[in-house]
Amino acid sequence: MLVVTMHTSPVPDRFNRFETFLWTTLPPMSDLVRAALTEIEGVLESGSRYKPDLAYWVDGTEIAHFESEDLLDVRLTRRLIRAHRDELRSDPAVTLRPGSSDWITVDVTGPDGLARARRLVGLAAGAHRAPPGTIPRPPGRSH
């Protein structure tokens, strides 16, 4: 997918051409995040159980999927949410769900979006990885 963003700027035209080049050649953040998530150990990309889109799975459990181009749902687990609650609450890019939930929503835009997505999905992957010496379940299998 190619993103084209045009805007005017008070800087000279040669800079506008450079900005236009950058904005027309950079892939959307979700494409960068999708590629990064498949590099995390044990994470597989397959169809989502919850929506008609791709999702990210570890040991038969869906651990992440996009709600939109900018928002990633991550199954962090209640235990990890509890352990990292103060940090998660203080991050304006993270939305905790009301009540008791395994899921958080993460805004992947901005300068820290990719690193934030990698870190949180990495935590989720670690929580769902198959025990050593066992064969991981394929995507879509219940425990």
PDB file of C-alpha atoms in Angstrom:
ATOM      1  CA  MET A   1       0.000   0.000   0.000  1.00  0.00           C
ATOM      2  CA  LEU A   2       1.297   3.467  -0.876  1.00  0.00           C
ATOM      3  CA  VAL A   3       0.485   6.437   1.325  1.00  0.00           C
ATOM      4  CA  VAL A   4       0.393   9.851  -0.289  1.00  0.00           C
ATOM      5  CA  THR A   5       0.222  12.841   2.000  1.00  0.00           C
ATOM      6  CA  MET A   6       0.360  16.347   0.558  1.00  0.00           C
ATOM      7  CA  HIS A   7       0.701  19.469   2.649  1.00  0.00           C
ATOM      8  CA  THR A   8       1.923  22.999   2.199  1.00  0.00           C
ATOM      9  CA  SER A   9       4.837  24.449   4.059  1.00  0.00           C
ATOM     10  CA  PRO A  10       6.468  27.883   4.299  1.00  0.00           C
ATOM     11  CA  VAL A  11       9.882  26.367   3.440  1.00  0.00           C
ATOM     12  CA  PRO A  12      11.441  26.668  -0.038  1.00  0.00           C
ATOM     13  CA  ASP A  13      10.129  24.439  -2.840  1.00  0.00           C
ATOM     14  CA  ARG A  14      13.157  22.095  -2.875  1.00  0.00           C
ATOM     15  CA  PHE A  15      12.266  21.027   0.688  1.00  0.00           C
ATOM     16  CA  ASN A  16       8.610  20.510  -0.254  1.00  0.00           C
ATOM     17  CA  ARG A  17       9.669  18.180  -3.069  1.00  0.00           C
ATOM     18  CA  PHE A  18      11.841  16.221  -0.615  1.00  0.00           C
ATOM     19  CA  GLU A  19       8.999  15.977   1.951  1.00  0.00           C
ATOM     20  CA  THR A  20       6.591  14.864  -0.781  1.00  0.00           C
ATOM     21  CA  PHE A  21       9.096  12.187  -1.858  1.00  0.00           C
ATOM     22  CA  LEU A  22       9.427  10.912   1.709  1.00  0.00           C
ATOM     23  CA  TRP A  23       5.688  10.808   2.348  1.00  0.00           C
ATOM     24  CA  THR A  24       4.950   9.031  -0.937  1.00  0.00           C
ATOM     25  CA  THR A  25       7.616   6.353  -0.471  1.00  0.00           C
ATOM     26  CA  LEU A  26       7.159   5.410   3.194  1.00  0.00           C
ATOM     27  CA  PRO A  27       4.836   2.458   3.814  1.00  0.00           C
ATOM     28  CA  PRO A  28       1.984   2.866   6.314  1.00  0.00           C
ATOM     29  CA  MET A  29       2.982   2.267   9.941  1.00  0.00           C
ATOM     30  CA  SER A  30       0.768  -0.827  10.083  1.00  0.00           C
ATOM     31  CA  ASP A  31       2.851  -2.432   7.297  1.00  0.00           C
ATOM     32  CA  LEU A  32       6.047  -1.760   9.261  1.00  0.00           C
ATOM     33  CA  VAL A  33       4.487  -3.135  12.446  1.00  0.00           C
ATOM     34  CA  ARG A  34       3.152  -6.228  10.637  1.00  0.00           C
ATOM     35  CA  ALA A  35       6.635  -7.016   9.311  1.00  0.00           C
ATOM     36  CA  ALA A  36       8.224  -6.466  12.733  1.00  0.00           C
ATOM     37  CA  LEU A  37       5.741  -8.704  14.544  1.00  0.00           C
ATOM     38  CA  THR A  38       6.547 -11.707  12.353  1.00  0.00           C
ATOM     39  CA  GLU A  39      10.206 -11.349  13.392  1.00  0.00           C
ATOM     40  CA  ILE A  40       9.367 -12.022  17.055  1.00  0.00           C
ATOM     41  CA  GLU A  41      10.249 -15.564  18.103  1.00  0.00           C
ATOM     42  CA  GLY A  42       7.294 -17.930  17.774  1.00  0.00           C
ATOM     43  CA  VAL A  43       4.895 -15.405  16.212  1.00  0.00           C
ATOM     44  CA  LEU A  44       2.992 -16.591  13.143  1.00  0.00           C
ATOM     45  CA  GLU A  45       0.759 -14.536  10.873  1.00  0.00           C
ATOM     46  CA  SER A  46      -2.602 -16.106  10.005  1.00  0.00           C
ATOM     47  CA  GLY A  47      -6.264 -15.162   9.717  1.00  0.00           C
ATOM     48  CA  SER A  48      -7.875 -13.593  12.763  1.00  0.00           C
ATOM     49  CA  ARG A  49     -10.465 -15.401  14.824  1.00  0.00           C
ATOM     50  CA  TYR A  50     -12.188 -12.082  15.533  1.00  0.00           C
ATOM     51  CA  LYS A  51     -12.183 -10.148  12.252  1.00  0.00           C
ATOM     52  CA  PRO A  52     -11.578 -10.584   8.508  1.00  0.00           C
ATOM     53  CA  ASP A  53      -7.900  -9.601   8.636  1.00  0.00           C
ATOM     54  CA  LEU A  54      -4.544 -11.094   9.499  1.00  0.00           C
ATOM     55  CA  ALA A  55      -3.606 -11.677  13.103  1.00  0.00           C
ATOM     56  CA  TYR A  56      -0.525 -12.773  15.033  1.00  0.00           C
ATOM     57  CA  TRP A  57      -0.500 -16.105  16.810  1.00  0.00           C
ATOM     58  CA  VAL A  58       1.680 -17.973  19.314  1.00  0.00           C
ATOM     59  CA  ASP A  59       1.069 -21.606  20.261  1.00  0.00           C
ATOM     60  CA  GLY A  60      -2.475 -21.628  18.867  1.00  0.00           C
ATOM     61  CA  THR A  61      -3.505 -18.358  20.568  1.00  0.00           C
ATOM     62  CA  GLU A  62      -4.249 -15.119  18.769  1.00  0.00           C
ATOM     63  CA  ILE A  63      -2.089 -12.532  20.534  1.00  0.00           C
ATOM     64  CA  ALA A  64      -2.564  -9.463  18.307  1.00  0.00           C
ATOM     65  CA  HIS A  65      -4.630  -8.008  15.469  1.00  0.00           C
ATOM     66  CA  PHE A  66      -5.239  -4.570  14.027  1.00  0.00           C
ATOM     67  CA  GLU A  67      -8.443  -2.723  14.852  1.00  0.00           C
ATOM     68  CA  SER A  68      -7.487  -0.052  12.303  1.00  0.00           C
ATOM     69  CA  GLU A  69      -4.337   1.134  10.512  1.00  0.00           C
ATOM     70  CA  ASP A  70      -3.229   2.853  13.739  1.00  0.00           C
ATOM     71  CA  LEU A  71      -4.602   0.648  16.536  1.00  0.00           C
ATOM     72  CA  LEU A  72      -3.295  -2.776  17.495  1.00  0.00           C
ATOM     73  CA  ASP A  73      -5.091  -5.021  19.992  1.00  0.00           C
ATOM     74  CA  VAL A  74      -2.620  -7.078  22.045  1.00  0.00           C
ATOM     75  CA  ARG A  75      -3.494 -10.050  24.273  1.00  0.00           C
ATOM     76  CA  LEU A  76      -1.070  -9.247  27.045  1.00  0.00           C
ATOM     77  CA  THR A  77      -2.738 -11.481  29.700  1.00  0.00           C
ATOM     78  CA  ARG A  78      -4.248 -10.305  32.970  1.00  0.00           C
ATOM     79  CA  ARG A  79      -1.087 -11.267  34.853  1.00  0.00           C
ATOM     80  CA  LEU A  80       1.164  -9.109  32.647  1.00  0.00           C
ATOM     81  CA  ILE A  81      -1.319  -6.228  32.667  1.00  0.00           C
ATOM     82  CA  ARG A  82      -1.313  -6.350  36.479  1.00  0.00           C
ATOM     83  CA  ALA A  83       2.496  -6.492  36.586  1.00  0.00           C
ATOM     84  CA  HIS A  84       2.870  -3.522  34.193  1.00  0.00           C
ATOM     85  CA  ARG A  85      -0.312  -1.610  35.119  1.00  0.00           C
ATOM     86  CA  ASP A  86       1.392   1.644  36.231  1.00  0.00           C
ATOM     87  CA  GLU A  87       3.551   1.786  33.092  1.00  0.00           C
ATOM     88  CA  LEU A  88       0.605   0.951  30.811  1.00  0.00           C
ATOM     89  CA  ARG A  89      -1.689   3.498  32.459  1.00  0.00           C
ATOM     90  CA  SER A  90       0.933   6.236  32.143  1.00  0.00           C
ATOM     91  CA  ASP A  91       1.380   5.652  28.400  1.00  0.00           C
ATOM     92  CA  PRO A  92      -1.177   7.736  26.441  1.00  0.00           C
ATOM     93  CA  ALA A  93      -0.769   5.358  23.477  1.00  0.00           C
ATOM     94  CA  VAL A  94      -2.108   2.404  25.501  1.00  0.00           C
ATOM     95  CA  THR A  95      -5.771   1.890  26.337  1.00  0.00           C
ATOM     96  CA  LEU A  96      -6.675  -0.586  29.066  1.00  0.00           C
ATOM     97  CA  ARG A  97     -10.087  -2.202  28.804  1.00  0.00           C
ATOM     98  CA  PRO A  98     -12.587  -1.790  31.609  1.00  0.00           C
ATOM     99  CA  GLY A  99     -12.938  -4.701  34.009  1.00  0.00           C
ATOM    100  CA  SER A 100     -10.835  -7.801  33.719  1.00  0.00           C
ATOM    101  CA  SER A 101      -9.453  -8.412  30.223  1.00  0.00           C
ATOM    102  CA  ASP A 102      -6.413 -10.013  28.639  1.00  0.00           C
ATOM    103  CA  TRP A 103      -6.434  -7.353  25.901  1.00  0.00           C
ATOM    104  CA  ILE A 104      -5.075  -3.821  25.579  1.00  0.00           C
ATOM    105  CA  THR A 105      -5.247  -1.455  22.596  1.00  0.00           C
ATOM    106  CA  VAL A 106      -2.045   0.201  21.406  1.00  0.00           C
ATOM    107  CA  ASP A 107      -1.709   3.230  19.125  1.00  0.00           C
ATOM    108  CA  VAL A 108       1.214   2.370  16.832  1.00  0.00           C
ATOM    109  CA  THR A 109       1.614   5.839  15.313  1.00  0.00           C
ATOM    110  CA  GLY A 110       4.233   8.341  16.350  1.00  0.00           C
ATOM    111  CA  PRO A 111       7.976   8.010  16.762  1.00  0.00           C
ATOM    112  CA  ASP A 112       7.721   5.256  19.404  1.00  0.00           C
ATOM    113  CA  GLY A 113       4.874   3.290  17.824  1.00  0.00           C
ATOM    114  CA  LEU A 114       6.916   0.543  16.208  1.00  0.00           C
ATOM    115  CA  ALA A 115       9.114  -0.014  19.272  1.00  0.00           C
ATOM    116  CA  ARG A 116       6.045   0.012  21.553  1.00  0.00           C
ATOM    117  CA  ALA A 117       4.282  -2.602  19.380  1.00  0.00           C
ATOM    118  CA  ARG A 118       7.383  -4.835  19.278  1.00  0.00           C
ATOM    119  CA  ARG A 119       7.866  -4.650  23.037  1.00  0.00           C
ATOM    120  CA  LEU A 120       4.246  -5.337  23.995  1.00  0.00           C
ATOM    121  CA  VAL A 121       3.713  -8.105  21.438  1.00  0.00           C
ATOM    122  CA  GLY A 122       7.056  -9.567  22.532  1.00  0.00           C
ATOM    123  CA  LEU A 123       5.732  -9.699  26.109  1.00  0.00           C
ATOM    124  CA  ALA A 124       2.507 -11.303  24.871  1.00  0.00           C
ATOM    125  CA  ALA A 125       4.460 -13.845  22.812  1.00  0.00           C
ATOM    126  CA  GLY A 126       6.529 -14.789  25.847  1.00  0.00           C
ATOM    127  CA  ALA A 127       3.388 -15.321  27.901  1.00  0.00           C
ATOM    128  CA  HIS A 128       1.862 -17.642  25.294  1.00  0.00           C
ATOM    129  CA  ARG A 129       4.925 -19.506  23.986  1.00  0.00           C
ATOM    130  CA  ALA A 130       4.800 -23.314  24.126  1.00  0.00           C
ATOM    131  CA  PRO A 131       6.808 -24.835  26.987  1.00  0.00           C
ATOM    132  CA  PRO A 132      10.363 -25.900  26.068  1.00  0.00           C
ATOM    133  CA  GLY A 133      10.500 -29.320  24.470  1.00  0.00           C
ATOM    134  CA  THR A 134       6.927 -29.184  23.150  1.00  0.00           C
ATOM    135  CA  ILE A 135       5.642 -28.514  19.660  1.00  0.00           C
ATOM    136  CA  PRO A 136       3.706 -25.228  19.335  1.00  0.00           C
ATOM    137  CA  ARG A 137       0.061 -25.498  18.279  1.00  0.00           C
ATOM    138  CA  PRO A 138      -0.815 -24.060  14.872  1.00  0.00           C
ATOM    139  CA  PRO A 139      -2.920 -20.874  14.598  1.00  0.00           C
ATOM    140  CA  GLY A 140      -6.585 -21.278  15.396  1.00  0.00           C
ATOM    141  CA  ARG A 141      -6.331 -24.155  17.835  1.00  0.00           C
ATOM    142  CA  SER A 142      -7.855 -23.803  21.289  1.00  0.00           C
ATOM    143  CA  HIS A 143      -5.963 -24.857  24.403  1.00  0.00           C
TER     144      HIS A 143
END
